[in-house]
Tab-separated table of N, CA and C in Angstrom:
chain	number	residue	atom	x	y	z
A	13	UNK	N	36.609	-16.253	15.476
A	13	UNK	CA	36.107	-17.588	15.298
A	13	UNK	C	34.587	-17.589	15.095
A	14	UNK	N	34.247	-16.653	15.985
A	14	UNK	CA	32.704	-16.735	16.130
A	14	UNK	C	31.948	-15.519	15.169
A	15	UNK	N	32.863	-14.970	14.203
A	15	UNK	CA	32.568	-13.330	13.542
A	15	UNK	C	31.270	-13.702	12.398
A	16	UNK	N	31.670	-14.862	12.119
A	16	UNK	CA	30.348	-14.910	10.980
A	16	UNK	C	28.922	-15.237	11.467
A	17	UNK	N	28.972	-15.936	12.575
A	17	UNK	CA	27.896	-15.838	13.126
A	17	UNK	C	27.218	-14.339	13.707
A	18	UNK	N	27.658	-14.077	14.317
A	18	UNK	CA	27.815	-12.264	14.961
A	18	UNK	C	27.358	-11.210	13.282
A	19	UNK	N	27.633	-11.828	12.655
A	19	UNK	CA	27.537	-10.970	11.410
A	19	UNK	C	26.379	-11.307	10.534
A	20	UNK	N	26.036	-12.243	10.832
A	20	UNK	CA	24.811	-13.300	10.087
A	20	UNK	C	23.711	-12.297	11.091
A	21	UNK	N	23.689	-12.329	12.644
A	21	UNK	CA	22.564	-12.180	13.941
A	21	UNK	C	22.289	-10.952	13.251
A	22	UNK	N	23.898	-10.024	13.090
A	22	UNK	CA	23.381	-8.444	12.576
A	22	UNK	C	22.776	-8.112	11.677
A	23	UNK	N	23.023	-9.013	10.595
A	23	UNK	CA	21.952	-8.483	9.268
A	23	UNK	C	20.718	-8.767	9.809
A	24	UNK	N	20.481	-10.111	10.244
A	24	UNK	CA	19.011	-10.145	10.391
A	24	UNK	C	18.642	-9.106	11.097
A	25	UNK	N	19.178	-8.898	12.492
A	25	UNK	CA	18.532	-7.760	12.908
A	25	UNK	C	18.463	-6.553	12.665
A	26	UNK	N	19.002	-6.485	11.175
A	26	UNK	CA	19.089	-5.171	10.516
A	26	UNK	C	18.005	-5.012	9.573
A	27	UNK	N	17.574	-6.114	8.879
A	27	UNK	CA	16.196	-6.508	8.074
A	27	UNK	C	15.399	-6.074	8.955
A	28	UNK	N	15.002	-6.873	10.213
A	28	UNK	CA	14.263	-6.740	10.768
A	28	UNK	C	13.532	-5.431	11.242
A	29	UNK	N	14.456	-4.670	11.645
A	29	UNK	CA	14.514	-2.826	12.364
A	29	UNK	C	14.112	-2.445	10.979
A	30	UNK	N	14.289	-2.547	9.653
A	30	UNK	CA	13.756	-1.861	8.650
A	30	UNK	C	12.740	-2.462	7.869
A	31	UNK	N	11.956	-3.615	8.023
A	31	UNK	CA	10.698	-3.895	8.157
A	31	UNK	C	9.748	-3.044	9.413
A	32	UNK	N	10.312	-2.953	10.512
A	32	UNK	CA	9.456	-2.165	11.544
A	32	UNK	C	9.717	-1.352	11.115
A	33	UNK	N	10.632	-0.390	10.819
A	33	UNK	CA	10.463	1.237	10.752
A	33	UNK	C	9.755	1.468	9.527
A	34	UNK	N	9.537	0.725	8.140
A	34	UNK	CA	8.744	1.040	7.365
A	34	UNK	C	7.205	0.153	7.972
A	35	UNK	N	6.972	-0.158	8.533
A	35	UNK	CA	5.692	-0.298	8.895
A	35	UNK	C	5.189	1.127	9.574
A	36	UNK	N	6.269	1.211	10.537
A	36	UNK	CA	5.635	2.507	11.648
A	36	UNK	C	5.190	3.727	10.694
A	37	UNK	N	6.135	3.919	10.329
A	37	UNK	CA	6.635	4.889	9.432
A	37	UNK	C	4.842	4.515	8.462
A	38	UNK	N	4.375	3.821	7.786
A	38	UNK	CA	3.506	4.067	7.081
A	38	UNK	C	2.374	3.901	8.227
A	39	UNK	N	1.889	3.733	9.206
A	39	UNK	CA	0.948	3.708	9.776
A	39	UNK	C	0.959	4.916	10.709
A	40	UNK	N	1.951	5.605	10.913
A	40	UNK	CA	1.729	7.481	11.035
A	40	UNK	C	0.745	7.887	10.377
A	41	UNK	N	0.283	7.905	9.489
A	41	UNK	CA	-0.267	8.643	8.396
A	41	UNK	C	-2.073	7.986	8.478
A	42	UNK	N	-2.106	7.319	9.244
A	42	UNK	CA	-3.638	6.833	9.580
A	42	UNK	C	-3.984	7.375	10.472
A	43	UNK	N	-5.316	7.669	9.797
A	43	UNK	CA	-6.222	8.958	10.479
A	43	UNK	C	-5.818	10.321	10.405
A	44	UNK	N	-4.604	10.331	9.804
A	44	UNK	CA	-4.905	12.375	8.963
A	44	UNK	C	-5.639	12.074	7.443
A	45	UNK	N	-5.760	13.658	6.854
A	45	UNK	CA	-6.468	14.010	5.881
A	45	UNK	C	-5.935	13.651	5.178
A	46	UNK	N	-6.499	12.874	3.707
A	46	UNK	CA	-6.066	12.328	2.814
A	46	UNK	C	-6.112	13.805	1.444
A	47	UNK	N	-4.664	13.148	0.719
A	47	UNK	CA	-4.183	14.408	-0.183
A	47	UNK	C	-5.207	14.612	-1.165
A	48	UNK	N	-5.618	15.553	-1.734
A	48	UNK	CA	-6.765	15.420	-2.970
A	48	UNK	C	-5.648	14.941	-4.031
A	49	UNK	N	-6.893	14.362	-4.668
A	49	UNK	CA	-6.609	13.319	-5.573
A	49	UNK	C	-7.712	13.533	-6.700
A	50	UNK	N	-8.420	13.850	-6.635
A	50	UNK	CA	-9.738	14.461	-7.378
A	50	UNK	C	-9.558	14.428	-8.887
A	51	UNK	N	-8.079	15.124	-9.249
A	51	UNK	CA	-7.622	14.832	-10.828
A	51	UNK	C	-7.471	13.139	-11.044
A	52	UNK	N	-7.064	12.287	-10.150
A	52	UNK	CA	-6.758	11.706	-10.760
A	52	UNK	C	-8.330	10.362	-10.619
A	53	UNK	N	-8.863	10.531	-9.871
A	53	UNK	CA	-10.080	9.599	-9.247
A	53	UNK	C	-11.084	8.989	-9.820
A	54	UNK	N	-11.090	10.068	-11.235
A	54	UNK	CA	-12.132	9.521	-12.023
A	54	UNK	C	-13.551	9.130	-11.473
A	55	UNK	N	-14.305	8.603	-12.102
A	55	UNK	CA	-15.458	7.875	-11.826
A	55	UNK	C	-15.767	7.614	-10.031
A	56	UNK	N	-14.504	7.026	-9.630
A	56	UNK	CA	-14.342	6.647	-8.220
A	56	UNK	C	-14.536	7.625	-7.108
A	57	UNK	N	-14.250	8.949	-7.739
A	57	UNK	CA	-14.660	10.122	-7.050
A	57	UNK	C	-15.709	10.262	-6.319
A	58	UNK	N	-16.638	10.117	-7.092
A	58	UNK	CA	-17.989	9.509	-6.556
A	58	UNK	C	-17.899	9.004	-5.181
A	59	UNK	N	-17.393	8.061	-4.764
A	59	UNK	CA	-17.237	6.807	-3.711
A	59	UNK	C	-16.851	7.840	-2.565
A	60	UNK	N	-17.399	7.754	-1.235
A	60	UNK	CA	-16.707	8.310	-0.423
A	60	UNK	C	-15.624	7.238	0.264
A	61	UNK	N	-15.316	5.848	-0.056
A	61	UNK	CA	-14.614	4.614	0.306
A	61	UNK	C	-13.926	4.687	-0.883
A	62	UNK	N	-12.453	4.956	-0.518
A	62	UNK	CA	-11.542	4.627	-1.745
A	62	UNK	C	-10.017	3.788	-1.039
A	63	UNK	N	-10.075	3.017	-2.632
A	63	UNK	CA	-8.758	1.969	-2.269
A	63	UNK	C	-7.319	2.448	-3.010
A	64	UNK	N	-6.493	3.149	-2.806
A	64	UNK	CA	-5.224	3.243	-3.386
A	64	UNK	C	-4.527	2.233	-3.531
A	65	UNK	N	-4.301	1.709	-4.720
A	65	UNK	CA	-2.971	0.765	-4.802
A	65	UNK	C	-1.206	1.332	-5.209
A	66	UNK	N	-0.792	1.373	-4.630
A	66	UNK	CA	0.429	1.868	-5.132
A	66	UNK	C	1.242	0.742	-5.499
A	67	UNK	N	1.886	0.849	-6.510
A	67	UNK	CA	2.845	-0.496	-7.377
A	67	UNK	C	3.903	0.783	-8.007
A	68	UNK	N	5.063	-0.246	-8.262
A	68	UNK	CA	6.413	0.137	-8.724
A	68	UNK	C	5.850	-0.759	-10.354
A	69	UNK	N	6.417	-0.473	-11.516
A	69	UNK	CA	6.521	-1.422	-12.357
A	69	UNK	C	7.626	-2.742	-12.389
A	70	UNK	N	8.807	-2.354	-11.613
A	70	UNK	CA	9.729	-3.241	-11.278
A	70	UNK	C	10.221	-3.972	-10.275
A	71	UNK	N	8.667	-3.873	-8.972
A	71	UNK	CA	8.081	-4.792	-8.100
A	71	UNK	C	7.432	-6.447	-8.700
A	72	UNK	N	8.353	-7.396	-8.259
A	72	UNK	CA	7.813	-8.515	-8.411
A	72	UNK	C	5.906	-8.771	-7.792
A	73	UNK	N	6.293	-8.326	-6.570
A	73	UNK	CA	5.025	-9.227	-5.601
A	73	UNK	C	4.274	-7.794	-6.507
A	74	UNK	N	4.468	-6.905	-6.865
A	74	UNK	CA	3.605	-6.088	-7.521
A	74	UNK	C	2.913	-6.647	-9.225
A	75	UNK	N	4.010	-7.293	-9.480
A	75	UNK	CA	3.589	-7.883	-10.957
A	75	UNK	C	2.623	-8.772	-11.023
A	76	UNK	N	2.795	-9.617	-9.349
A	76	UNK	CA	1.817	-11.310	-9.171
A	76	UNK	C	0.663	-10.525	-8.884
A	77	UNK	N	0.602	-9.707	-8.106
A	77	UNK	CA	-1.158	-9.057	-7.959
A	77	UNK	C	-1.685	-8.553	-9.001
A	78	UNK	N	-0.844	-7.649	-10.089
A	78	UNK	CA	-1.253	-7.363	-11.220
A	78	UNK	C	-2.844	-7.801	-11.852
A	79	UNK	N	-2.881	-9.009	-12.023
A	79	UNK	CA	-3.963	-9.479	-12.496
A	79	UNK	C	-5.349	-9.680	-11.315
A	80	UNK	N	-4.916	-9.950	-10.370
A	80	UNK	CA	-5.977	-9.867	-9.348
A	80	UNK	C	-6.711	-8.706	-9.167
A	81	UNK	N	-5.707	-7.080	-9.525
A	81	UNK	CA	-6.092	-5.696	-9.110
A	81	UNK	C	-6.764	-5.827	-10.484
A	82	UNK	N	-6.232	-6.084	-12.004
A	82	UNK	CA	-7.119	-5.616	-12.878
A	82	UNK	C	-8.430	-6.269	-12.632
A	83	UNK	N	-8.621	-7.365	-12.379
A	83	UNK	CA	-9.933	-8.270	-12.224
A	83	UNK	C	-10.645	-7.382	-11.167
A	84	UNK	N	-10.528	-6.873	-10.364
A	84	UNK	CA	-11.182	-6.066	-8.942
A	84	UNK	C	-11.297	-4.670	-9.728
A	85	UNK	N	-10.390	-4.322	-10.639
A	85	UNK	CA	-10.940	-2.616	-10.863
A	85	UNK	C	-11.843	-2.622	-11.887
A	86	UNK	N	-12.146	-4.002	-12.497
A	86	UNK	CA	-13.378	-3.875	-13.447
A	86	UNK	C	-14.823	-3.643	-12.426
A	87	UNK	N	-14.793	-4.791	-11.494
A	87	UNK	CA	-16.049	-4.611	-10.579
A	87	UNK	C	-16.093	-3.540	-9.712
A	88	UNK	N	-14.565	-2.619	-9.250
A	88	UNK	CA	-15.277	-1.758	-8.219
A	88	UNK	C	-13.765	-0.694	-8.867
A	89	UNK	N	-14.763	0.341	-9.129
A	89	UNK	CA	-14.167	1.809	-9.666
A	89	UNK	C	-13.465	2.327	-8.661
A	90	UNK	N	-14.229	1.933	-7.496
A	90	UNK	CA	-13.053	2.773	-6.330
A	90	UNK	C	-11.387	2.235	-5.478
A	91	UNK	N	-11.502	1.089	-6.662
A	91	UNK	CA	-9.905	1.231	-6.634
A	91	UNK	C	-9.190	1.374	-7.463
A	92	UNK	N	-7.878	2.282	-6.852
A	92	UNK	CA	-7.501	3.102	-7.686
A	92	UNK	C	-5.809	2.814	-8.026
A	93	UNK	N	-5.477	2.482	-8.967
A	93	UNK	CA	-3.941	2.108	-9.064
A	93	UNK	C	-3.063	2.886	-9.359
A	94	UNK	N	-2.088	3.066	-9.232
A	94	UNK	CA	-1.441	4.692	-9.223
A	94	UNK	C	0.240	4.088	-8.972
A	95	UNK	N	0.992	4.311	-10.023
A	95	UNK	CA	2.399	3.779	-10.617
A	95	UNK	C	3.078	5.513	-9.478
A	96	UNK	N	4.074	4.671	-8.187
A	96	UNK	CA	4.609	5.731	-8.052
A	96	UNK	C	6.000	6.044	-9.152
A	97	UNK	N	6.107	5.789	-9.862
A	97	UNK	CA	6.975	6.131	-10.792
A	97	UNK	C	6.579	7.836	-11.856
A	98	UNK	N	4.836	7.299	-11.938
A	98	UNK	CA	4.160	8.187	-12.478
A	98	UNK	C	3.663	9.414	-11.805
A	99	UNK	N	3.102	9.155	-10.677
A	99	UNK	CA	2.569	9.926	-9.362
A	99	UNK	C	3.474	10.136	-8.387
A	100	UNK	N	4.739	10.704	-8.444
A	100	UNK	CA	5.766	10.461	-7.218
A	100	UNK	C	5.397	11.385	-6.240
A	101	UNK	N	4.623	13.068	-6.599
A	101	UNK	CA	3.928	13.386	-5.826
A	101	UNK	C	3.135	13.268	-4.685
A	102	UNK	N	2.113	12.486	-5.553
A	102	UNK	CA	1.260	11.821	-4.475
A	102	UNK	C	1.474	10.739	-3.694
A	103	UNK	N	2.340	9.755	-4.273
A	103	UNK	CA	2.952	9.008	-3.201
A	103	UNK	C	3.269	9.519	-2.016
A	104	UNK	N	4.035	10.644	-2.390
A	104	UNK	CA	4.828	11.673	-1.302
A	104	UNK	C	4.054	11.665	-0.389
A	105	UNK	N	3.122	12.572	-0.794
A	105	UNK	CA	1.909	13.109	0.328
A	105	UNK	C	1.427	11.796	1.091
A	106	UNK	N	0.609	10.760	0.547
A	106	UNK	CA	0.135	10.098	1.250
A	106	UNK	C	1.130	9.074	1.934
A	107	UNK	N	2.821	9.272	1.803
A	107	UNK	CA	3.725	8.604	2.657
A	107	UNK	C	3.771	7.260	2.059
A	108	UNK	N	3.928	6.792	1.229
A	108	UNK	CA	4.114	5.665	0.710
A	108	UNK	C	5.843	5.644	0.860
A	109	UNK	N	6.361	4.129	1.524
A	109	UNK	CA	7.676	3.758	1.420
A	109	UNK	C	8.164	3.001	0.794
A	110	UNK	N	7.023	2.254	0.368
A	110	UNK	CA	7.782	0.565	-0.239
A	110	UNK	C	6.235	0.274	-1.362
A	111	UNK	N	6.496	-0.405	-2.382
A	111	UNK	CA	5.366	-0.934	-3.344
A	111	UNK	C	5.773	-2.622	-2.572
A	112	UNK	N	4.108	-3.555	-2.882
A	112	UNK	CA	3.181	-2.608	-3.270
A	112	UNK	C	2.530	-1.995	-1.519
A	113	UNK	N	1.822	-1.048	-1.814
A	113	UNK	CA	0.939	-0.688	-0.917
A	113	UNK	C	-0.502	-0.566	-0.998
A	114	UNK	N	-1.517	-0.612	0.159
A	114	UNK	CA	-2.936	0.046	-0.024
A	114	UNK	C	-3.101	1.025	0.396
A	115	UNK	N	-4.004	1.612	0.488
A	115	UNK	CA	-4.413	3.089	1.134
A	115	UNK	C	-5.797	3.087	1.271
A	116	UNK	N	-6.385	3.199	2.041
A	116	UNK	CA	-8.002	3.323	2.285
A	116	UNK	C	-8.236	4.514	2.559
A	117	UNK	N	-9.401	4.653	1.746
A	117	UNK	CA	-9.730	6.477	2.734
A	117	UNK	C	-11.185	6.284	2.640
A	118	UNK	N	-11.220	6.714	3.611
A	118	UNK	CA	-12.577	7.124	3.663
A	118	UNK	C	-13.311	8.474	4.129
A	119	UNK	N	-14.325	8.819	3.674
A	119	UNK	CA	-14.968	10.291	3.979
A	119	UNK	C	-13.396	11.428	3.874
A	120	UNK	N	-12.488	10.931	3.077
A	120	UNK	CA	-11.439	12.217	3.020
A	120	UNK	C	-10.535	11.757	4.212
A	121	UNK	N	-10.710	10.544	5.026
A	121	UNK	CA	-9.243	10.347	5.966
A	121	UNK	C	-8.694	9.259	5.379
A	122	UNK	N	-7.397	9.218	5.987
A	122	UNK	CA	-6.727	8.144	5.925
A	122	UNK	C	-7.263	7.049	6.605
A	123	UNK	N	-7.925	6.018	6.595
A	123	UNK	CA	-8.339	4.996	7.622
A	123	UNK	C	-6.970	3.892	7.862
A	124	UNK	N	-6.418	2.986	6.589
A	124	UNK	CA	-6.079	2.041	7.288
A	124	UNK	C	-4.623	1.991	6.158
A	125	UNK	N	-3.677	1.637	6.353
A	125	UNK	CA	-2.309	1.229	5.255
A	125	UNK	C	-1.787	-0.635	5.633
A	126	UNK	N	-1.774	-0.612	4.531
A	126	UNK	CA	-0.998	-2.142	4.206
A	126	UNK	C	0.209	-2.430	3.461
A	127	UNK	N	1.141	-2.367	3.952
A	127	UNK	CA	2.134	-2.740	3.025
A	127	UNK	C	2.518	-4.297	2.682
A	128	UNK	N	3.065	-4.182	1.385
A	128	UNK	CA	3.030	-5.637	1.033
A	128	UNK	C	2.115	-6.164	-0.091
A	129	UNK	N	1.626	-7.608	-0.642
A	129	UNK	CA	0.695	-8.601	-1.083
A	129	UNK	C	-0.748	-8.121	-0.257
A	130	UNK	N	-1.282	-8.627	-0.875
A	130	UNK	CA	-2.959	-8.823	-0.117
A	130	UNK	C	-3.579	-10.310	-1.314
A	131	UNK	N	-4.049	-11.023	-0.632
A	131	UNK	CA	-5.085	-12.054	-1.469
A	131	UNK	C	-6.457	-11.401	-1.771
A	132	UNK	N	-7.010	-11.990	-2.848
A	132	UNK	CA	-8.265	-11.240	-3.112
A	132	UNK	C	-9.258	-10.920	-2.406
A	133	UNK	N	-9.639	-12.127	-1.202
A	133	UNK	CA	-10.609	-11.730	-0.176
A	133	UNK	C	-10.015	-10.536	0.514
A	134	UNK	N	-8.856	-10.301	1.088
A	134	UNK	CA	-8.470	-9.294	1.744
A	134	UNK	C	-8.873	-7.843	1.348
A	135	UNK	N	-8.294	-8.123	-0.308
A	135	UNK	CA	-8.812	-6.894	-1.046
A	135	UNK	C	-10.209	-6.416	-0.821
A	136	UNK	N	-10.869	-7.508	-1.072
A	136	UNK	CA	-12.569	-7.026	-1.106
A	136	UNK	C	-12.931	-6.685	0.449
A	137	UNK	N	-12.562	-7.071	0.999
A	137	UNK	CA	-12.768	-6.860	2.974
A	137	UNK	C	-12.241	-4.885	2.845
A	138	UNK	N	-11.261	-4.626	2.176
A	138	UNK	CA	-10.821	-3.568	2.379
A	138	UNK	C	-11.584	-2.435	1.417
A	139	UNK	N	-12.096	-2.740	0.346
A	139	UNK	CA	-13.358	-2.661	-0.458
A	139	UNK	C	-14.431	-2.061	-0.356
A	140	UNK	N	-14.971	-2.958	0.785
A	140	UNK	CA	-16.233	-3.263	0.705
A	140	UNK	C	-16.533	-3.247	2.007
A	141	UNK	N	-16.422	-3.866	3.204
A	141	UNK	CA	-15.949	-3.967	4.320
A	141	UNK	C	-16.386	-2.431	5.225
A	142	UNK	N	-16.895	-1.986	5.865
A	142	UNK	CA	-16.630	-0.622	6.858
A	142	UNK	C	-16.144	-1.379	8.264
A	143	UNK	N	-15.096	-0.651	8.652
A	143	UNK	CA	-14.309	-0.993	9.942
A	143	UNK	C	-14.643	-0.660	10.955
């Protein structure tokens, strides 16, 4: 009588446990050594503050930032967008689970991961910003 309810509680709490475990799961990886990247860094190399964006091409919330990241990588070289489709490697290494994502590094560590959207101020806080 009561099974669809009982079955409704479980999914959610099945969403839920795999929103946390991909959070945990990407915030392991803050504060070890970040993978060289050097081939791919370009100009940004330079920067000892770098922003990884990781995007899927067939991520929605990845498509809506689209234009916000191109507008931000004209003004600041040190972020860096990187298709794990293209880079599945380096995704690897730096533990990426889900698009989109950020990645901050700084001086060669991992500092901080975001999974998900970010609004533009956020972006630039993560930027620009020292923590």
């Amino acid at each position: 009588m009561y099974w669809g309810v009982y079955l409704l509680a479980a999914l959610v709490a099945a969403v839920i446990l795999m929103q946390y475990s991909l959070y945990r799961r990407a915030r392991r990886v803050e504060g070890q050594e970040a993978p060289d990247t050097s081939v791919l860094d370009g100009i940004a190399g330079r920067n000892s503050r770098k922003l990884y964006y990781f995007y899927a091409r067939h991520c929605r919330p990845c498509k809506a930032m689209g234009p916000t990241i191109e507008r931000l990588r004209k003004e600041h070289p040190n972020l860096i967008k990187l298709d794990v489709a293209e880079a599945p490697d380096i995704a690897r290494q730096f533990g990426i689970v889900a698009t989109p994502t950020f990645v901050l590094v700084e001086a060669g560590r991992i500092r901080r991961v975001r999974l998900g959207s970010m609004s533009q101020r956020e972006l630039l806080a993560m930027l620009l910003d020292p923590e």
